[in-house]
Coordinates of C-alpha atoms and ligand atoms in Angstrom, one line a residue:
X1 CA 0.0 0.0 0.0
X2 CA 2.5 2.2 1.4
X3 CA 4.7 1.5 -2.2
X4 CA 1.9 2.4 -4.2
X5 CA 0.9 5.7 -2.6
X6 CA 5.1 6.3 -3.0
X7 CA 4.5 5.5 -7.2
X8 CA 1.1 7.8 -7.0
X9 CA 2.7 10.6 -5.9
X10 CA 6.2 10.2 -8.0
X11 CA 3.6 9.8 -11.4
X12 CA 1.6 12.9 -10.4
X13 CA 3.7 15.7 -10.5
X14 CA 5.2 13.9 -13.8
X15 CA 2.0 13.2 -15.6
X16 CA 0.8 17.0 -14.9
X17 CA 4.1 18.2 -16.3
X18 CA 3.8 15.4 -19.0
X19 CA 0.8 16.7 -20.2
X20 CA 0.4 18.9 -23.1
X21 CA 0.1 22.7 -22.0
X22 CA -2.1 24.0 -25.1
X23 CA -1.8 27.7 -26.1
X24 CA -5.1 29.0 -26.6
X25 CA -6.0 31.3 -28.9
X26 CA -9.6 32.6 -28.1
X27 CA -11.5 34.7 -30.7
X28 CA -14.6 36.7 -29.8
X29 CA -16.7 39.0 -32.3
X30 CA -19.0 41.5 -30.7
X31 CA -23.3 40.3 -32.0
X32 CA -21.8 37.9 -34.6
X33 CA -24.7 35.2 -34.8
X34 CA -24.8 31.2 -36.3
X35 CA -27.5 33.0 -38.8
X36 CA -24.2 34.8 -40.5
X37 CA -22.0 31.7 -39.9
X38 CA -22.3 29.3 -42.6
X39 CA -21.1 26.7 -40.5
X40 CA -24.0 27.0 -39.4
X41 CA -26.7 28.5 -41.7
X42 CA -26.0 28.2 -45.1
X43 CA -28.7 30.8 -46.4
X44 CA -27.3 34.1 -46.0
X45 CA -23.2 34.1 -46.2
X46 CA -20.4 31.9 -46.6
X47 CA -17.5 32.2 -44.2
X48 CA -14.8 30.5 -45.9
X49 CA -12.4 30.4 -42.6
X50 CA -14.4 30.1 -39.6
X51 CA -15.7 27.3 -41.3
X52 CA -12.1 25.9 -41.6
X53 CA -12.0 26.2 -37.7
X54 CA -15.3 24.0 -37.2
X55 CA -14.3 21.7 -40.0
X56 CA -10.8 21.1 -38.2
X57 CA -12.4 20.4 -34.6
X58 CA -15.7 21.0 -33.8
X59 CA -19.1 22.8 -34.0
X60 CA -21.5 23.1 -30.3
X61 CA -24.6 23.1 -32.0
X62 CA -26.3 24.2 -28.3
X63 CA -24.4 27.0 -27.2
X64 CA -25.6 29.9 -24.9
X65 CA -25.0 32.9 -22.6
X66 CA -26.0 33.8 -19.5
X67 CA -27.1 36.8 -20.2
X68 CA -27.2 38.1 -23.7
X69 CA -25.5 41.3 -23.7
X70 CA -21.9 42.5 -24.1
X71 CA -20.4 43.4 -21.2
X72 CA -21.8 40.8 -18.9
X73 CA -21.7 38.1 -21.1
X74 CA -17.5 39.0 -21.1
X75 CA -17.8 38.7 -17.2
X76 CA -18.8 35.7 -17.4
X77 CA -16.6 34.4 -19.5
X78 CA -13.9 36.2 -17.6
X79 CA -15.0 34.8 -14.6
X80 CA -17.0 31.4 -15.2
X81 CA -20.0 32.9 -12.8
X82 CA -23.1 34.2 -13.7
X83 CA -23.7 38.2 -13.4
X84 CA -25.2 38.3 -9.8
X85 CA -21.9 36.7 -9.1
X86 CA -19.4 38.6 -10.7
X87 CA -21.1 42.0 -10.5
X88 CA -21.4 43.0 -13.5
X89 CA -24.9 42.7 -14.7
X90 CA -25.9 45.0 -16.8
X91 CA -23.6 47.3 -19.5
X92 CA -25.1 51.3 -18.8
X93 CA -25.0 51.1 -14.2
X94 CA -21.7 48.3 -14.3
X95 CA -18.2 48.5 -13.7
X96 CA -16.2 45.3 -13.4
X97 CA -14.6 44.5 -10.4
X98 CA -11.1 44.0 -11.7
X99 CA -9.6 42.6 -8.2
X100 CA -12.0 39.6 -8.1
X101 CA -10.6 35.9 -9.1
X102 CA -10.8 35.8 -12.9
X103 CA -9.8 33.2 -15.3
X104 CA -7.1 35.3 -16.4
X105 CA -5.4 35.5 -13.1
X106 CA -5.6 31.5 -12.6
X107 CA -3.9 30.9 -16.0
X108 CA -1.3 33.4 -14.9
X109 CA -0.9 31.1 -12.0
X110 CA -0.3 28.2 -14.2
X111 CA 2.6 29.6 -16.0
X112 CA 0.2 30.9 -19.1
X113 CA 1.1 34.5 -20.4
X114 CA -2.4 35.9 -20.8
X115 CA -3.1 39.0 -23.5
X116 CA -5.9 40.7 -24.6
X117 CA -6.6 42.7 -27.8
X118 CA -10.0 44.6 -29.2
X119 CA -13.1 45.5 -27.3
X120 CA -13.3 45.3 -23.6
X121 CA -16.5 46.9 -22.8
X122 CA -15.8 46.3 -18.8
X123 CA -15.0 50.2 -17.9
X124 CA -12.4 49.4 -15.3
X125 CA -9.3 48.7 -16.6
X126 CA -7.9 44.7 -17.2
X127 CA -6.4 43.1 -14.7
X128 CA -4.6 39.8 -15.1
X129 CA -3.4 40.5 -18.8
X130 CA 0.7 40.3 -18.8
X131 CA 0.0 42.3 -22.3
X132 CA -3.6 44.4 -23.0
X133 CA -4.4 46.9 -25.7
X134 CA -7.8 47.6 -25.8
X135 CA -10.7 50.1 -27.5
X136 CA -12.4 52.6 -25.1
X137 CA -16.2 51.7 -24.8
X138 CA -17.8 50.4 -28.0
X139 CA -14.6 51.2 -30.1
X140 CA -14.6 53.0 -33.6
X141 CA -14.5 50.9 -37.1
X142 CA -12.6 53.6 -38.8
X143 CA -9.2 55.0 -37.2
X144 CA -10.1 53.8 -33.9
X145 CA -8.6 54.7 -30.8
X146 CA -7.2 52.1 -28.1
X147 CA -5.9 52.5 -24.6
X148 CA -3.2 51.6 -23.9
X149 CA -1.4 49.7 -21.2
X150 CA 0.0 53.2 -20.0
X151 CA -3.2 54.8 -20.0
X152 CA -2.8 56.2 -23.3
X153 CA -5.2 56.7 -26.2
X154 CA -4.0 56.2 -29.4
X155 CA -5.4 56.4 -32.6
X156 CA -4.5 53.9 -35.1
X157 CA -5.0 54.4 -38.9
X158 CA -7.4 51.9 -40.7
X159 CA -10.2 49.6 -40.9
X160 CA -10.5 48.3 -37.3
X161 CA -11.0 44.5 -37.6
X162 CA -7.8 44.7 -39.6
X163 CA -5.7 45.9 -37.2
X164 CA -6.9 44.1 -34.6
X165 CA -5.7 41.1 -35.9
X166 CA -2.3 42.8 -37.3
X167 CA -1.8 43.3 -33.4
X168 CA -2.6 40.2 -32.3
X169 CA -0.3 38.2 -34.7
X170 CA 2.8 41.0 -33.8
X171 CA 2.0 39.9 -30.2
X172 CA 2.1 36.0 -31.1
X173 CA 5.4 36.9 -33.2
X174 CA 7.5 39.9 -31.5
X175 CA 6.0 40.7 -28.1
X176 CA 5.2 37.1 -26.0
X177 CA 7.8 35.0 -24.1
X178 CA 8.4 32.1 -25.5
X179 CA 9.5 30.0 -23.0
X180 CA 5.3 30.0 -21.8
X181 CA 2.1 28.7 -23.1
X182 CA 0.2 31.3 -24.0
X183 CA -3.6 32.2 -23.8
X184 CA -4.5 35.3 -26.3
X185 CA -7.7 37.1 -26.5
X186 CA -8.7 38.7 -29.7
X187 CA -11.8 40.6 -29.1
X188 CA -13.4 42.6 -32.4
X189 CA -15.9 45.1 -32.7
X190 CA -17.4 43.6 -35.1
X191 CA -20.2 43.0 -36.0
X192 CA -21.5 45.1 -33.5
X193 CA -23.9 48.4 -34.9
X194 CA -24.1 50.3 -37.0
X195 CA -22.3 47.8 -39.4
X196 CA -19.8 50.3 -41.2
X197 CA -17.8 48.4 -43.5
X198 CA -13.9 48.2 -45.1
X199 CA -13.7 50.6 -47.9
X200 CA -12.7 47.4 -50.2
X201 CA -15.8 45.7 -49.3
X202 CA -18.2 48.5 -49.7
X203 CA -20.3 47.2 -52.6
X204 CA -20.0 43.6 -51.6
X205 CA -23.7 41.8 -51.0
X206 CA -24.6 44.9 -53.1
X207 CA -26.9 42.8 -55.3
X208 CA -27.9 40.4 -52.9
X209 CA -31.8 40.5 -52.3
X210 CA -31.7 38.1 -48.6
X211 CA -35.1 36.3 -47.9
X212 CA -37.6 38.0 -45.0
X213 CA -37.0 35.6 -41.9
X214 CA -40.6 33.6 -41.9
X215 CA -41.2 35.6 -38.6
X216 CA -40.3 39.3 -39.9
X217 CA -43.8 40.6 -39.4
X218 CA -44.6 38.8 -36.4
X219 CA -47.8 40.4 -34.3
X220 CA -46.6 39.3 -30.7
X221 CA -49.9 37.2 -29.9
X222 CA -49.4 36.6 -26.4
X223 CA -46.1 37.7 -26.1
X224 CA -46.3 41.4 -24.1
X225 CA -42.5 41.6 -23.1
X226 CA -41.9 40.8 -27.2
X227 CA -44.8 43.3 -28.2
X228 CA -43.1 46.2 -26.2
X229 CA -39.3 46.0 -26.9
X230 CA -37.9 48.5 -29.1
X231 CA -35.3 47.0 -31.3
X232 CA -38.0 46.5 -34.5
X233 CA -35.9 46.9 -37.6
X234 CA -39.0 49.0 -38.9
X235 CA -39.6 51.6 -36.1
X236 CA -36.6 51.6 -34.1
X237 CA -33.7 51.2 -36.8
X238 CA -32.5 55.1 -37.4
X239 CA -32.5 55.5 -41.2
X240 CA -29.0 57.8 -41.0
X241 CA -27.2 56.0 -38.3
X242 CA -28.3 52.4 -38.8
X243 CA -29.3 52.6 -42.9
X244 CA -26.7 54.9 -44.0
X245 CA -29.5 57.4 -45.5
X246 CA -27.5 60.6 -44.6
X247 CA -29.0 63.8 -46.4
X248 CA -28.0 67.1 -45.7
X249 CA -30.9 68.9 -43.4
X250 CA -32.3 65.2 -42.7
X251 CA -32.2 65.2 -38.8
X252 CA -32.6 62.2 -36.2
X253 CA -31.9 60.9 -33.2
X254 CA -28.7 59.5 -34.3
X255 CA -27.8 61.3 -37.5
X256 CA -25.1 63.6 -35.6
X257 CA -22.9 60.2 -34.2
X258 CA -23.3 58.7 -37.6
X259 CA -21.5 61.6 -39.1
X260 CA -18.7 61.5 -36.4
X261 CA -18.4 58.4 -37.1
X262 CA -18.2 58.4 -40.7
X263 CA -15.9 61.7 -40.8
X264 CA -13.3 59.6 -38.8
X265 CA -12.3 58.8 -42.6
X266 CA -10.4 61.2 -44.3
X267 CA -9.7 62.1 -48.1
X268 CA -10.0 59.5 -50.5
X269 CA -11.3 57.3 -48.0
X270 CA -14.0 59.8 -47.4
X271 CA -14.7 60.3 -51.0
X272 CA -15.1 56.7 -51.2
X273 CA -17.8 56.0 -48.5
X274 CA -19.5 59.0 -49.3
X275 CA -19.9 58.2 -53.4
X276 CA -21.7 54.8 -52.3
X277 CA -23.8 55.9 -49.7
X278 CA -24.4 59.1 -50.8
X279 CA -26.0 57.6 -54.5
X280 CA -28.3 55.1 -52.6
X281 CA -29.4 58.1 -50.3
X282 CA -30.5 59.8 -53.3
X283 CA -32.2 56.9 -54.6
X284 CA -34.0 56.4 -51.0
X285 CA -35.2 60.2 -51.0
X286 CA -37.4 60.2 -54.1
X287 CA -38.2 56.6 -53.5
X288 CA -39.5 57.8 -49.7
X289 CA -40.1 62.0 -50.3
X290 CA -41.9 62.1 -46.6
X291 CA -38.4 60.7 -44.9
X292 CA -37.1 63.9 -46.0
X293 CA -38.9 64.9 -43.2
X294 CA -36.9 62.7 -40.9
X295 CA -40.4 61.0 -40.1
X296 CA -42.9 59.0 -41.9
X297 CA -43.9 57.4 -44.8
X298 CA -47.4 55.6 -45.6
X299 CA -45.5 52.6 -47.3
X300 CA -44.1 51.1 -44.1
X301 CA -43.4 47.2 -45.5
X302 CA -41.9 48.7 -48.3
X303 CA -39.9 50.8 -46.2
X304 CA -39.2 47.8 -43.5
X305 CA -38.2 45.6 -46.5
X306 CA -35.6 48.1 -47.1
X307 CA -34.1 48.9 -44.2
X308 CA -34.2 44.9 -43.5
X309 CA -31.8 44.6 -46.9
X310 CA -29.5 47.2 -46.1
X311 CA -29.1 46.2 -42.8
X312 CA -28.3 43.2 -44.3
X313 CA -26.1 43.9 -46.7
X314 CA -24.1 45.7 -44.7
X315 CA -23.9 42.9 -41.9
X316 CA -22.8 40.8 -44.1
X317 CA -20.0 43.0 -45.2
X318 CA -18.2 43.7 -42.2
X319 CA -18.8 39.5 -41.8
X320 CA -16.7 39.2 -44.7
X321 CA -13.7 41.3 -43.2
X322 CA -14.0 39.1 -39.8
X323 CA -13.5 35.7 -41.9
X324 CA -10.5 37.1 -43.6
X325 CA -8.9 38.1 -40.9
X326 CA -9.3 34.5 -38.9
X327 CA -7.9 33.5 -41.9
X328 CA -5.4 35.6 -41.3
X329 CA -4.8 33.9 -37.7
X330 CA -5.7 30.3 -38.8
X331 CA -2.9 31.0 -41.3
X332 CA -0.1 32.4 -39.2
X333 CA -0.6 29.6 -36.7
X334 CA -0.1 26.9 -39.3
X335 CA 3.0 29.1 -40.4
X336 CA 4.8 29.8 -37.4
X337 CA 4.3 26.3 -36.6
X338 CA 1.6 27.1 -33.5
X339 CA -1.3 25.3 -35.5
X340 CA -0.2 21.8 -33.8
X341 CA -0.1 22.9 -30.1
X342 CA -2.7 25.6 -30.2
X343 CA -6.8 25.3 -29.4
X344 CA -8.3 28.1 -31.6
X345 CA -11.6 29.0 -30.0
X346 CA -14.2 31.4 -32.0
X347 CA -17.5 32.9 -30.3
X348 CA -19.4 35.9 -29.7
X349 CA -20.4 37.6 -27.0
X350 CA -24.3 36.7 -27.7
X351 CA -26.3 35.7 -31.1
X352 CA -28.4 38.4 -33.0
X353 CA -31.9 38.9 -34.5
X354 CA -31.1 39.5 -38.1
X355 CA -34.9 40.1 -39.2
X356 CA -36.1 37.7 -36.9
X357 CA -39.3 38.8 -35.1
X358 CA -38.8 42.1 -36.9
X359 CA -36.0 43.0 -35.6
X360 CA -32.4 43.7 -34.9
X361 CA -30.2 43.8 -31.1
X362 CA -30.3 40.6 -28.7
X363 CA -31.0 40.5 -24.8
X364 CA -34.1 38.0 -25.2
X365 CA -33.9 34.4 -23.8
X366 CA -35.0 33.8 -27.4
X367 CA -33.5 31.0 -29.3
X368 CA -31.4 33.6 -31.7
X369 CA -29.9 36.1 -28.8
X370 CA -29.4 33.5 -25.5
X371 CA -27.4 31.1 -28.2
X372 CA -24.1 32.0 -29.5
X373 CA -22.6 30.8 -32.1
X374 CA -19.0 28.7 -30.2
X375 CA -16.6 26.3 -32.6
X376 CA -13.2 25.1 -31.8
X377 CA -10.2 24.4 -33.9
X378 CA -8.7 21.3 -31.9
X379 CA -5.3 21.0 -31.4
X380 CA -3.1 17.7 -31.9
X381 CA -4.0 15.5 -28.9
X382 CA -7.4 16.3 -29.2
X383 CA -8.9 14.3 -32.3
X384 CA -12.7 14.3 -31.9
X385 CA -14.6 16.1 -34.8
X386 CA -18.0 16.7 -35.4
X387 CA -20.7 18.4 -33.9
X388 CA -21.3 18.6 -29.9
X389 CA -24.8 18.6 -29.1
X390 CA -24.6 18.8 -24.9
X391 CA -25.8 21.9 -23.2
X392 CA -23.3 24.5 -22.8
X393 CA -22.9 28.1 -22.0
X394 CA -20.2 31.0 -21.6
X395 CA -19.6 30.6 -17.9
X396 CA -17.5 27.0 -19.0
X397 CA -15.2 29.2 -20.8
X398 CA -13.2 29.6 -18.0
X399 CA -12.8 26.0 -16.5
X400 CA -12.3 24.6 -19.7
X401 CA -8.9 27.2 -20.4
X402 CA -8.0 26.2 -16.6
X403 CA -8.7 22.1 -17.3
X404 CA -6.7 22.8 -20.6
X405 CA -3.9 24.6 -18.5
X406 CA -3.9 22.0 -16.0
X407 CA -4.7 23.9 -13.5
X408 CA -7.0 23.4 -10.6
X409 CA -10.9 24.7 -10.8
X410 CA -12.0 26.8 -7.8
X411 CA -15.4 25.5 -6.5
X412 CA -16.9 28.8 -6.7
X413 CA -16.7 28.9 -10.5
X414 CA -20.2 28.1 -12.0
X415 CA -19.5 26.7 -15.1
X416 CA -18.1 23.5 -16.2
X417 CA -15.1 22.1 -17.9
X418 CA -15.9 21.2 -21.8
X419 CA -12.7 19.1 -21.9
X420 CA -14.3 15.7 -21.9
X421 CA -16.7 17.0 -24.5
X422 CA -13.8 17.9 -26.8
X423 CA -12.3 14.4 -26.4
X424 CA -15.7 13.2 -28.1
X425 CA -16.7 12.0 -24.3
X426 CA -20.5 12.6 -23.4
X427 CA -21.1 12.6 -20.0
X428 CA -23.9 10.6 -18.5
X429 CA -24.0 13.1 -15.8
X430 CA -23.9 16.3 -18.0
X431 CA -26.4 19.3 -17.5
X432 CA -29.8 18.6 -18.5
X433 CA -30.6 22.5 -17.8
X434 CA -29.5 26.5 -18.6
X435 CA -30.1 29.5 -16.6
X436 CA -30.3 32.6 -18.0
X437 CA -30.8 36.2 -16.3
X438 CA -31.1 39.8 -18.1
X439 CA -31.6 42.5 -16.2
X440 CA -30.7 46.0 -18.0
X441 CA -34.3 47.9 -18.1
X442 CA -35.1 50.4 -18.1
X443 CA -33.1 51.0 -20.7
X444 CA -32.2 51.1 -24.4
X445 CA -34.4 48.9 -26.7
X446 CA -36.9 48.0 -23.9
X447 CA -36.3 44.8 -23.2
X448 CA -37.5 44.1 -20.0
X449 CA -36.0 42.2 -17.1
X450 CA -36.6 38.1 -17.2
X451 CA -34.8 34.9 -16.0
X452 CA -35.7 31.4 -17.3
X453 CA -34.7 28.0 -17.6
X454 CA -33.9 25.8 -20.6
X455 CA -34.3 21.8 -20.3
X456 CA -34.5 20.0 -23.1
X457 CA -36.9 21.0 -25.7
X458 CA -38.8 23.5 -22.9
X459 CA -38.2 27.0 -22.0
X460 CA -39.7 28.7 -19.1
X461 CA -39.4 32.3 -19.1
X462 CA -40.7 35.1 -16.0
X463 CA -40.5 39.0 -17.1
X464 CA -40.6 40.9 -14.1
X465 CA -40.2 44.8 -12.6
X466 CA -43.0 46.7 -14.2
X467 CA -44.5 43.7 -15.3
X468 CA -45.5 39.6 -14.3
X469 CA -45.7 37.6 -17.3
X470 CA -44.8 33.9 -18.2
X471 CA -43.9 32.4 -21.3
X472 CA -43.6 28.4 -21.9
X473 CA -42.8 27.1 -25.0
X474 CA -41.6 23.9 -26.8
X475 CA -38.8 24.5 -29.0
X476 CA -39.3 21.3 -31.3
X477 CA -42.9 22.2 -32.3
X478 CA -42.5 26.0 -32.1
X479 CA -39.2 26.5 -33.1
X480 CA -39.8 30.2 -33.1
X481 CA -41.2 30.9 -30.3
X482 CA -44.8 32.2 -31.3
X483 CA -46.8 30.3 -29.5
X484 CA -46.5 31.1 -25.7
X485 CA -48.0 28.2 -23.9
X486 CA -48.1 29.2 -20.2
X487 CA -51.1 28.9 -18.7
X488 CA -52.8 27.0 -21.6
X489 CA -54.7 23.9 -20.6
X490 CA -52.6 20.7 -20.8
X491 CA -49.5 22.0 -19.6
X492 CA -49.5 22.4 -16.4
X493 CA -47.5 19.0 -15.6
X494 CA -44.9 20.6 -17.8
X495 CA -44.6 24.0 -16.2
X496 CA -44.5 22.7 -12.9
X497 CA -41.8 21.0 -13.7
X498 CA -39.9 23.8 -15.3
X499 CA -40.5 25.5 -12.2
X500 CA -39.1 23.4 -10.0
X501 CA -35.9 23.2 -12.1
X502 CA -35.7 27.1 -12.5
X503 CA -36.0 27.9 -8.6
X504 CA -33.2 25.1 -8.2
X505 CA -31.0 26.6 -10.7
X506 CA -31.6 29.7 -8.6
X507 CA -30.7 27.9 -4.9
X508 CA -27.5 26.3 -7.3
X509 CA -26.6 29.5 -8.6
X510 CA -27.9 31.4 -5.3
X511 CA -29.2 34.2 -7.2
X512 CA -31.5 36.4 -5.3
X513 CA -34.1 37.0 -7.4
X514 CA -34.8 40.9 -7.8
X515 CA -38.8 40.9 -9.1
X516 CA -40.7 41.6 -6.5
X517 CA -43.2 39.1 -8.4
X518 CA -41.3 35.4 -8.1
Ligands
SGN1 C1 -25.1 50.5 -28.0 C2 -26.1 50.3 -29.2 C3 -27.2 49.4 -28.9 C4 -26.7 48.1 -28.3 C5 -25.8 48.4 -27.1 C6 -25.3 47.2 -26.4 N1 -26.6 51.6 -29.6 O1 -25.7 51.2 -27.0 O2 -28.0 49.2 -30.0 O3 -27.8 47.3 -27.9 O4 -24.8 49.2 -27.6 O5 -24.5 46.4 -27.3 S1 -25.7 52.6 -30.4 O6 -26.6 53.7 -30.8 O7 -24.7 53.1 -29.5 O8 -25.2 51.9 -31.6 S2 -23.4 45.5 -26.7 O9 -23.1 44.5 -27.7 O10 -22.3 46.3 -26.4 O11 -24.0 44.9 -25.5
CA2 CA1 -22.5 42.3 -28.1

């Protein structure tokens, strides 16, 4: 006995240092969702190079967030908790609490250099990054600004995406040690609103007509938190900021930041952005006379049906320059020799309606904002490929990177390590349940506050504050979402028993739950 215990503990410390210590390269867009992906929805655009990551490892085909907004979705990640845990629960009233334990630190901890790169959308500044360069706020696309680790801003001349990744790969190559694994965040701005594309892509999609989402006029039947949001591509989407339909003496709520953000450009870069938009503007004002007005018109499908392709068109541009620029990364990883020893990870911080419902934004527990799209190029070692069905969700972000790292997982992280999945394992003990919280109302786009659970092919959802309304639905018959269930005859078995599961997510999770109606 006593010999063996002797061998155990010899073998540990070896097999922990035997094992391989991946370098992680960890890619997150800002609203890019599986609808623009077409690794995973073939109808709209074709991403050439993300698709390269799913083909060379694997696709979650049930992938969520905790709370479908930017930056507490990237507390979550950061810190594999929920947002009542880590503070941060809402973007306009939070400020992360940068000396809590993050996954960051732990890797540090484990000998990992960490770095981060792009959006940050946290208001403190990082803390456990060896290297950060980041964009204040929401970033710019054109000659953005980034802070830097000094506390400087600096602006930087060109398309944004672009140089994100230019810094990124001059971190990989000049700036790391390479005696350490590394962990690298590369964070983008895109495809976040209002969509402004690179110059060289600026008449790409142009004569694309995409197909109305079956649910684009959608009339809310029984749905009150859905009826009252505004994020409708028809009423809410500002024709200047969002559309690009900038006229001289044509005022709205957003035309003045469009035009700061558009005169970013200069010269021939200006002439060039202003020739395109400026001709379809024309063609929109005789098309629409009473938008002159900055108001109205009495054709409002037609008008819908046009904002809904430019907005579009558009997406889909600034997609294009996100693909080939993880081409860019795929690419110097297989160069430098990195591709072998290196799990390339590529997600957003939440999905996106694109048309869906009528509109555009996220923060619903609906199917196309609470999932996000999450693929991962495997490295050698890890040969499973194919598509992972199990529930998962951002909070296993961070004990996955820690399992990968070796490293141990504190018990107070929420999540759960994917590793076993990505060894093609399936758990018979995995999650059979999701929890999902939102809480930022009042405030832009009107969503209101609601938690839920997800189990199976059922989804439970409470809105509370200013209002008490339930929503049940069954994803398999109603994929969309139309038909609220709750409180129709036949169903009460089932919503019982989403209710129990939902308040014991809530005692697992201990979230307090701030309704005043639970
Ligand atoms: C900005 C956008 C909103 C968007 C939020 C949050 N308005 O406020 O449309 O929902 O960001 O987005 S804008 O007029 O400033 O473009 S998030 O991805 O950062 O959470
Ligand atoms: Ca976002």
């Amino acid at each position: 006995m006593k010999k063996n215990f002797a061998l155990v503990s010899a073998l540990l410390p070896l097999s922990i240092a035997a094992q391989q210590r991946y370098n992680i390269v960890y890619i997150m867009t800002d609203d890019h969702t599986a609808q623009m992906m077409s690794c995973y929805d073939r109808s709209n655009v074709t991403t050439p190079n993300l698709d390269r990551i799913a083909a060379d490892g694997v696709k979650f085909t049930r992938s969520y967030v905790a709370n479908s907004l930017s930056g507490p979705s990237r507390a979550c990640m950061l810190t594999g908790k929920h947002s009542h845990k880590n503070g941060f629960t809402n973007n306009e009233h939070g400020i992360f609490d940068g000396s809590q334990q993050t996954m960051p630190k732990l890797m540090q901890q484990a000998g990992y250099q960490t770095a981060i790169i792009g959006k940050w959308h946290l208001v403190s500044l990082p803390t456990g990054f060896d290297y950060w360069n980041i964009l204040p706020a929401q970033g710019d696309y054109y000659n953005p600004n980034f802070i830097t680790m000094q506390n400087d801003t600096v602006t930087e001349k060109g398309y944004l995406t672009n140089i994100i990744t230019d810094k990124a790969i001059n971190w990989m190559e000049d700036q790391r040690d390479r005696s350490k694994p590394f962990i690298l965040f590369i964070h983008h701005k895109a495809c976040h609103r209002n969509w402004l594309p690179e110059l060289k892509y600026i008449r790409e999609y142009e004569d694309r007509t995409f197909d109305l989402p079956s649910t684009f006029y959608d009339n809310y039947e029984g749905r009150t938190a859905a009826r009252q949001q505004e994020m409708h591509i028809d009423r809410d989407m500002d024709i200047v900021y969002d559309t690009k339909m900038f006229r001289p003496g044509v005022t709205t709520r957003l035309s003045n930041a469009y035009r700061n953000m558009v005169t970013r450009l200069s010269g021939r870069d200006q002439q060039v952005y202003d020739w395109f938009y400026d001709s379809l503007s024309v063609d929109f004002y005789k098309r629409f006379p009473d938008m002159v007005s900055g108001k109205t018109t009495n054709n409002t499908r037609e008008l819908a049906e046009f904002k809904f392709q430019r907005y579009m068109r558009d997406y889909a541009k600034v997609v294009k320059s996100l693909d080939d620029n993880v081409g860019r990364v795929l690419d110097y990883l297989k160069a430098s020799g990195l591709d072998d020893s290196t799990l390339v990870v590529y997600t957003s911080d939440q999905g996106f309606y694109m048309g869906e419902h009528g509109w555009f934004d996220k923060r619903f527990m609906y199917e196309e904002s609470f999932s996000t799209p999450l693929v991962m190029k495997l490295p050698k070692g890890l040969d499973y490929r194919g598509n992972i069905r199990e529930l998962v969700q951002n909070i296993d972000y961070a004990p996955t990177f820690l399992d990968i790292a070796g490293a141990p997982i504190p018990a107070d992280i929420q999540g759960v390590s994917l590793l076993p999945l990505l060894r093609g394992e399936h758990p018979k003990n995995w999650r059979k349940s999701l929890y999902y919280h939102y809480y930022e109302y009042p405030a832009e786009h009107s969503v209101k506050r609601h938690y839920g659970v997800l189990m199976g092919e059922w989804k439970l959802i409470h809105f509370y504050r200013d209002i008490d309304e339930w929503e049940l639905y069954n994803l398999k018959e109603d994929p969309h979402e139309l038909h609220n269930l709750y409180g129709k005859p036949g169903y009460e078995k089932t919503t019982k028993k989403l209710l129990k599961e939902l308040r014991k997510l809530q005692k697992q999770y201990d979230d307090p739950i701030d309704n005043g109606n639970s």
